[in-house]
mmCIF file with all atom_site columns, C-alpha atoms in Angstrom:
data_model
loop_
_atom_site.group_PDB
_atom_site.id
_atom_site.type_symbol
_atom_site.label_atom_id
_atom_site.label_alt_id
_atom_site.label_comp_id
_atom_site.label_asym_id
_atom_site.label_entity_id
_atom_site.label_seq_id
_atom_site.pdbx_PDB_ins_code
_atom_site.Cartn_x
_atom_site.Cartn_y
_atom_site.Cartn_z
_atom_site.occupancy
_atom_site.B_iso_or_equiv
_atom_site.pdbx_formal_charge
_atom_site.auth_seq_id
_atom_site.auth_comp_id
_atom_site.auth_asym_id
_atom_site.auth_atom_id
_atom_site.pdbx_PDB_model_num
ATOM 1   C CA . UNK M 1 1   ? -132.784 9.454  130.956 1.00 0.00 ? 1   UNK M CA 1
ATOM 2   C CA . UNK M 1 2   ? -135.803 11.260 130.580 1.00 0.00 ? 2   UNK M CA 1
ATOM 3   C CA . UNK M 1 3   ? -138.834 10.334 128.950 1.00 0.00 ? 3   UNK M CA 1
ATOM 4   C CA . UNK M 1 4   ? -142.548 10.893 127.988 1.00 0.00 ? 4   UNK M CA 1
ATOM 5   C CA . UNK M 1 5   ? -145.892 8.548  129.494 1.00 0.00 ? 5   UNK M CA 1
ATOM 6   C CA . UNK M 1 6   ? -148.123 10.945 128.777 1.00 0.00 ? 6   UNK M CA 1
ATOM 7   C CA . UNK M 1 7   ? -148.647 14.714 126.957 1.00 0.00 ? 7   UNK M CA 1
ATOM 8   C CA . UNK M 1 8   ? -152.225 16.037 126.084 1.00 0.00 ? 8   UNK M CA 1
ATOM 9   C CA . UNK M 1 9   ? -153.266 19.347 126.178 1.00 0.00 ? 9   UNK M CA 1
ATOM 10  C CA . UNK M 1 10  ? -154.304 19.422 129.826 1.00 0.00 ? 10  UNK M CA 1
ATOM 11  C CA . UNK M 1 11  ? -151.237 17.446 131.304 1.00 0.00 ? 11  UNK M CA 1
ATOM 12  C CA . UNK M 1 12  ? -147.853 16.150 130.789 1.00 0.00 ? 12  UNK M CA 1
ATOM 13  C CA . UNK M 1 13  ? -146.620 13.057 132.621 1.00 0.00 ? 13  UNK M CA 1
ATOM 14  C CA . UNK M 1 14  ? -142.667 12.276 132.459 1.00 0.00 ? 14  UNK M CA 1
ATOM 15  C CA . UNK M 1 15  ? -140.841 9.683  134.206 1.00 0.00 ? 15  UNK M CA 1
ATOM 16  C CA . UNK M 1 16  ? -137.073 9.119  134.992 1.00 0.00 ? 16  UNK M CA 1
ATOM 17  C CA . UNK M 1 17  ? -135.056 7.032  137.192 1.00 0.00 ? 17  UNK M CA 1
ATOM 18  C CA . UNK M 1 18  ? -132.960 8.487  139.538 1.00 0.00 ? 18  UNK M CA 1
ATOM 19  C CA . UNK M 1 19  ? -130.696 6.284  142.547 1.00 0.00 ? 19  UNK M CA 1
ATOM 20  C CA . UNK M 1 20  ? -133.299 3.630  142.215 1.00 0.00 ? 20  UNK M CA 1
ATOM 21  C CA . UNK M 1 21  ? -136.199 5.657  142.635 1.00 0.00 ? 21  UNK M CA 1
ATOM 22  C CA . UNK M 1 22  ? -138.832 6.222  139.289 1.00 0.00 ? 22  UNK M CA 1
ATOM 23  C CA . UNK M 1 23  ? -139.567 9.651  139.872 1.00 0.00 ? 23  UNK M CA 1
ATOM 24  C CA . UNK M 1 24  ? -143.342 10.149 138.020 1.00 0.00 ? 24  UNK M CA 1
ATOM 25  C CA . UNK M 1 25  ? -143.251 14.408 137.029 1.00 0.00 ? 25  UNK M CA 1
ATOM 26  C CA . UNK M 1 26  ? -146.634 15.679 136.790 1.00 0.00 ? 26  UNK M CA 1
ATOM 27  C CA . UNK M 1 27  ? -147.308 18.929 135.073 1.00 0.00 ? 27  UNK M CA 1
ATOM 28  C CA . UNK M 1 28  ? -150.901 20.898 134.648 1.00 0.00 ? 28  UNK M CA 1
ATOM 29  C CA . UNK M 1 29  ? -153.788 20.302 136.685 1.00 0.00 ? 29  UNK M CA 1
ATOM 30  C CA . UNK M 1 30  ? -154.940 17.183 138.338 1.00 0.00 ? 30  UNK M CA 1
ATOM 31  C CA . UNK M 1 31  ? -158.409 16.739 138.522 1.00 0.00 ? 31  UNK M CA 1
ATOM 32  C CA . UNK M 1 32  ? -161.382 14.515 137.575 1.00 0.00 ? 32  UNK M CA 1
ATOM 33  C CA . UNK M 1 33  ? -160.311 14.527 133.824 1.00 0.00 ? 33  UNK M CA 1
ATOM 34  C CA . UNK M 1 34  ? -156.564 13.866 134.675 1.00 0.00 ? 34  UNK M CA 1
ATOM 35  C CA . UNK M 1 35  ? -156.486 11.487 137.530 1.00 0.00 ? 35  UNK M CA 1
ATOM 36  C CA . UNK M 1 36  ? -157.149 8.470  135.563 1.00 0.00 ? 36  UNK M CA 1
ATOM 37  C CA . UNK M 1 37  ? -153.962 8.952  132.694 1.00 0.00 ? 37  UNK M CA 1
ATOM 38  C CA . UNK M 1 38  ? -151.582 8.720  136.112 1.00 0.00 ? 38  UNK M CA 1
ATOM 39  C CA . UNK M 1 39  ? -153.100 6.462  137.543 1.00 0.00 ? 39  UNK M CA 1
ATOM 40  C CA . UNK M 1 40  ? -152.768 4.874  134.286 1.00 0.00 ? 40  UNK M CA 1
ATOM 41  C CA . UNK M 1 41  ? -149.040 5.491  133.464 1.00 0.00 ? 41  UNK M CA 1
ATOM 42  C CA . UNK M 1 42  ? -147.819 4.534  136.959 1.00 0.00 ? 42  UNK M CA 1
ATOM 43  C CA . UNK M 1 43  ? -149.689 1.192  136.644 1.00 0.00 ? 43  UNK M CA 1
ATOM 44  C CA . UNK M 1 44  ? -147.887 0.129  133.145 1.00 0.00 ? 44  UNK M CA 1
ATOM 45  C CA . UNK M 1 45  ? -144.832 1.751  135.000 1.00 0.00 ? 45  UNK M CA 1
ATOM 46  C CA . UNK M 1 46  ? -145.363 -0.851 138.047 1.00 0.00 ? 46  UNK M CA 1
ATOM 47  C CA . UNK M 1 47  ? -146.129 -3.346 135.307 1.00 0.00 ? 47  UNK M CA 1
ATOM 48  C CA . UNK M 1 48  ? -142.905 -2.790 133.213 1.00 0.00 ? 48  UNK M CA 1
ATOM 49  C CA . UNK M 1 49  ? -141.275 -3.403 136.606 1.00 0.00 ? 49  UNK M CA 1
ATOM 50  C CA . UNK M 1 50  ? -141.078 -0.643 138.419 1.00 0.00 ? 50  UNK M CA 1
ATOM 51  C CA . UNK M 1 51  ? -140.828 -0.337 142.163 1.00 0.00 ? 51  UNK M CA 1
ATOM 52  C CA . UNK M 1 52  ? -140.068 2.385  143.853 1.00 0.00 ? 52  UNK M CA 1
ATOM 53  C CA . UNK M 1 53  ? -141.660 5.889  143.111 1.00 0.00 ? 53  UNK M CA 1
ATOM 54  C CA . UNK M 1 54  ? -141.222 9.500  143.595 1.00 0.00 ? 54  UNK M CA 1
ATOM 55  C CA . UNK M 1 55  ? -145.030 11.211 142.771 1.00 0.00 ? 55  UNK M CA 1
ATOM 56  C CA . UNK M 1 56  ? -143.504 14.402 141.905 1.00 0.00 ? 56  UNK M CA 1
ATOM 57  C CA . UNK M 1 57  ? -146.582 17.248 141.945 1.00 0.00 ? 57  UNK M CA 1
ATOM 58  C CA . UNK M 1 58  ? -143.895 20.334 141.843 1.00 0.00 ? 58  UNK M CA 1
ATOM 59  C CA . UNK M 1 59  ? -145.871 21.469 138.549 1.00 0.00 ? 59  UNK M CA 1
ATOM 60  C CA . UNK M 1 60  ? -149.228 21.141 139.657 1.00 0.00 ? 60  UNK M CA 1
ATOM 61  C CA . UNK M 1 61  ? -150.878 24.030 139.979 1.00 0.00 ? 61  UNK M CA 1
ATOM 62  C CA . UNK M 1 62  ? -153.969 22.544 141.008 1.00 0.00 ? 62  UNK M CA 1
ATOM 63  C CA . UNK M 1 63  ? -155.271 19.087 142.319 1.00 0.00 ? 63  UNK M CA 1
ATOM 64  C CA . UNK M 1 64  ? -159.062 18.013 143.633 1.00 0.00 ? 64  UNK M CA 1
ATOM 65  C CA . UNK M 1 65  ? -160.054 15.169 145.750 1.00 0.00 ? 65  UNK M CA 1
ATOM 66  C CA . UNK M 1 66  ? -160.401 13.102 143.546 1.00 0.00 ? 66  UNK M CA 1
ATOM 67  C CA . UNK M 1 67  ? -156.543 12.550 142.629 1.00 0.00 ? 67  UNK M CA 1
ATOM 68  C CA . UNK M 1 68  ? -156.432 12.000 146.382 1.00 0.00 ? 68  UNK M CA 1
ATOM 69  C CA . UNK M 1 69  ? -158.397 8.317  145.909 1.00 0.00 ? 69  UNK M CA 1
ATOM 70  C CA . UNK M 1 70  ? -156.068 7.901  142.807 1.00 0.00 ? 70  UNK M CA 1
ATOM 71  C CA . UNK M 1 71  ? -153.096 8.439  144.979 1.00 0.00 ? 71  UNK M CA 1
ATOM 72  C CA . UNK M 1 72  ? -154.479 5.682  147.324 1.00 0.00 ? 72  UNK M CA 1
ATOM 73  C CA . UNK M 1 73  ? -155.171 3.124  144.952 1.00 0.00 ? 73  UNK M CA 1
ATOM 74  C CA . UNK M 1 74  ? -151.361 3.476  143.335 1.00 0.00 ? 74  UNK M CA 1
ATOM 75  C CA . UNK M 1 75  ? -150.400 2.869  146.707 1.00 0.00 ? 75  UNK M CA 1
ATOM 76  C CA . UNK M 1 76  ? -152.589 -0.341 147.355 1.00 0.00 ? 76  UNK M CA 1
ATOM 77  C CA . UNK M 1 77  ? -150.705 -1.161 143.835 1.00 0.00 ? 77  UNK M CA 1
ATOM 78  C CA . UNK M 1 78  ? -146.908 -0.056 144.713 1.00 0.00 ? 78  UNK M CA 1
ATOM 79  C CA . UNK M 1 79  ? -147.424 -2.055 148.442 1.00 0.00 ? 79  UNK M CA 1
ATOM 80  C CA . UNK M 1 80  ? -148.447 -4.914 146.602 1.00 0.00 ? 80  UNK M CA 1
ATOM 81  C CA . UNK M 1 81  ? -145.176 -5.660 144.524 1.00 0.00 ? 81  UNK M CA 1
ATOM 82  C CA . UNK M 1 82  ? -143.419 -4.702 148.019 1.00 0.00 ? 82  UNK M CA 1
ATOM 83  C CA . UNK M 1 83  ? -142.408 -0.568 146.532 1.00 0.00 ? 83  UNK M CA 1
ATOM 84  C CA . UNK M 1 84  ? -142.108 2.617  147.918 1.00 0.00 ? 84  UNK M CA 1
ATOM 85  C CA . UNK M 1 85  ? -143.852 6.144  147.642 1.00 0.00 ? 85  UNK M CA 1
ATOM 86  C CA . UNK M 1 86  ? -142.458 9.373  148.470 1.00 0.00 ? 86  UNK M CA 1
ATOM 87  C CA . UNK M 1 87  ? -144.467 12.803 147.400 1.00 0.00 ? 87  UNK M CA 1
ATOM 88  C CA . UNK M 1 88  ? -142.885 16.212 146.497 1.00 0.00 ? 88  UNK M CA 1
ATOM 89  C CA . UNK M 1 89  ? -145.359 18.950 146.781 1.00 0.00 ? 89  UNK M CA 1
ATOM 90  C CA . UNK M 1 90  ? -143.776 22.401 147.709 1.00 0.00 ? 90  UNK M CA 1
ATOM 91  C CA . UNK M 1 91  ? -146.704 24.436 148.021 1.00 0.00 ? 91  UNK M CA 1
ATOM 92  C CA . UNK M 1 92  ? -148.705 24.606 151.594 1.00 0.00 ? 92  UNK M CA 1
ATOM 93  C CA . UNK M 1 93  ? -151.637 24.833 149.623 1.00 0.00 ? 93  UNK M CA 1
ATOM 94  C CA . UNK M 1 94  ? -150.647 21.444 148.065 1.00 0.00 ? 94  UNK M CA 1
ATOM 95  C CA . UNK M 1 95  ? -149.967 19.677 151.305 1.00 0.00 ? 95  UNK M CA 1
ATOM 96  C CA . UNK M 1 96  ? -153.432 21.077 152.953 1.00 0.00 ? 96  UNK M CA 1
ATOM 97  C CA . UNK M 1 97  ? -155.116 19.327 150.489 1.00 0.00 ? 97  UNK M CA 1
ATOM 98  C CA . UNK M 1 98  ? -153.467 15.698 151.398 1.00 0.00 ? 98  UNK M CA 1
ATOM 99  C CA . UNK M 1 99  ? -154.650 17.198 155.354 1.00 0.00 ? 99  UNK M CA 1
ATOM 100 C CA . UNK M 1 100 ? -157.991 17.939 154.604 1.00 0.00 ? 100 UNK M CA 1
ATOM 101 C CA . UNK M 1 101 ? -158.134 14.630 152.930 1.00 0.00 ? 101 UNK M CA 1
ATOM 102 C CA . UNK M 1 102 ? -156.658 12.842 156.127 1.00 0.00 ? 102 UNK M CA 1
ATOM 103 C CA . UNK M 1 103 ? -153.423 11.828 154.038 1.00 0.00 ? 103 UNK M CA 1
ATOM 104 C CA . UNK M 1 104 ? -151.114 14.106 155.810 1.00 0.00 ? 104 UNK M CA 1
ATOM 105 C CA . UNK M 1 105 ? -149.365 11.763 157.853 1.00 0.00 ? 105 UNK M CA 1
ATOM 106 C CA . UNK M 1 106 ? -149.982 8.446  155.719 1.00 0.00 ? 106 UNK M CA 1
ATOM 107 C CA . UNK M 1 107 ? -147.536 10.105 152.946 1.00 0.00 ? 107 UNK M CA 1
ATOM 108 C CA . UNK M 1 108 ? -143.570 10.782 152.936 1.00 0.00 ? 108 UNK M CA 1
ATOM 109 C CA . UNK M 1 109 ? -143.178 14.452 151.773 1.00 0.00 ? 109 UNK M CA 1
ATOM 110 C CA . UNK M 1 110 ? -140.470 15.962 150.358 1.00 0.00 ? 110 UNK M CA 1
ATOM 111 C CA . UNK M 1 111 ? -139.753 19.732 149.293 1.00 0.00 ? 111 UNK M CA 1
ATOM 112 C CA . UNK M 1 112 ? -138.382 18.504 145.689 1.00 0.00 ? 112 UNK M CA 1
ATOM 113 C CA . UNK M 1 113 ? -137.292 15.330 143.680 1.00 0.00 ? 113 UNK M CA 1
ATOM 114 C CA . UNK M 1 114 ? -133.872 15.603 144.577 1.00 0.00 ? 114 UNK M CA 1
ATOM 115 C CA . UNK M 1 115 ? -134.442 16.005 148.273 1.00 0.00 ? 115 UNK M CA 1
ATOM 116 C CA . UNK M 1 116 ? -136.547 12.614 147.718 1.00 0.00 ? 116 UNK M CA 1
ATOM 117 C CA . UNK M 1 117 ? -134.497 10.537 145.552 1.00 0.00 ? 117 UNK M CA 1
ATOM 118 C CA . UNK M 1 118 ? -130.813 11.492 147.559 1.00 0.00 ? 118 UNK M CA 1
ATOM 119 C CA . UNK M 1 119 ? -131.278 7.889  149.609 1.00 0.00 ? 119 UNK M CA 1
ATOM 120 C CA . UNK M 1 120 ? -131.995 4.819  148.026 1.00 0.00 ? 120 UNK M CA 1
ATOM 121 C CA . UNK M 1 121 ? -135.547 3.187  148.872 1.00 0.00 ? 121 UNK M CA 1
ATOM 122 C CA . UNK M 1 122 ? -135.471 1.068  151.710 1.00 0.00 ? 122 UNK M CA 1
ATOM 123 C CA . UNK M 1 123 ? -135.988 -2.614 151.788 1.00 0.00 ? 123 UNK M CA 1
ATOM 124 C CA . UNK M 1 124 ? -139.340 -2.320 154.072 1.00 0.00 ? 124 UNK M CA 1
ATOM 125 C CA . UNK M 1 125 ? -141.140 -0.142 151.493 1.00 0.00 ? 125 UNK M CA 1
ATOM 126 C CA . UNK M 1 126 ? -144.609 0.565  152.069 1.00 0.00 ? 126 UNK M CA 1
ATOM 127 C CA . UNK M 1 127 ? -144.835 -2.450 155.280 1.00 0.00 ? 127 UNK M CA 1
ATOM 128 C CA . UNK M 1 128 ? -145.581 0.376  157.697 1.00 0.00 ? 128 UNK M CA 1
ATOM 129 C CA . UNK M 1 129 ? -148.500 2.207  155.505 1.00 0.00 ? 129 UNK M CA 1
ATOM 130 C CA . UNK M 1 130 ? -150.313 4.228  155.744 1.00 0.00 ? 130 UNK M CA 1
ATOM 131 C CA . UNK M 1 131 ? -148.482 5.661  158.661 1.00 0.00 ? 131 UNK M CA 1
ATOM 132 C CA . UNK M 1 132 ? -144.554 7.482  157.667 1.00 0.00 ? 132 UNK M CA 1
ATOM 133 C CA . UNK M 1 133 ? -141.824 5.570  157.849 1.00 0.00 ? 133 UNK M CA 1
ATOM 134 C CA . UNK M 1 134 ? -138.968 8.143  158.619 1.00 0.00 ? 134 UNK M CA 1
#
């Protein structure tokens, strides 16, 4: 089931559960005036309970630098209460981003939520960050 955190005029952030995973959809740009309502959401997600996360960025047309630091500190967050992070970014554009920002290889990337969510998260989760685990 579907559902809502967060819908202003600049973004949209929906969340749903899917084989264990809570798979976070963003949609509109990310940038210095969005980064802090995800950030946001995923921490009253991890608060409410939640583990195990799929950052899905499909609908993101855009993202700066600065999400890149959010990113980080949800992961600090997620490793803490022994979770798991997976990314879905289609776009090469997206990806150089997470390179230029020497993420690249610290991050599980898939092509789409589906692709991300078809195993159930591991036991391990985020013990062997920042480097990939598969």
């Amino acid at each position: 089931m579907r559902w809502s955190i967060v819908r202003t005029e600049e973004i949209t952030v929906a969340c749903d559960v899917v084989n264990g995973w809570t798979v976070v959809e963003v949609d509109g740009e990310v940038d210095i005036h969005t980064h802090a309502l995800i950030r946001q959401a995923v921490i009253r997600l991890l608060d409410e309970g939640h583990r195990h996360f799929v950052l899905d960025l499909c609908f993101v047309p855009f993202l700066d630098s600065m999400f890149l630091g959010t990113v980080v500190t949800l992961t600090k967050r997620i490793r803490e209460r022994e979770g798991s992070l997976r990314i879905t970014c289609p776009s090469a554009r997206m990806r150089t981003v997470f390179a230029h920002g020497g993420l690249a290889d610290a991050y599980e990337f898939y092509d789409s939520p589906q692709e991300a969510t078809c195993q159930s998260p591991a036991l391990d989760g985020l013990a062997q960050w920042p480097g990939p685990t598969r």
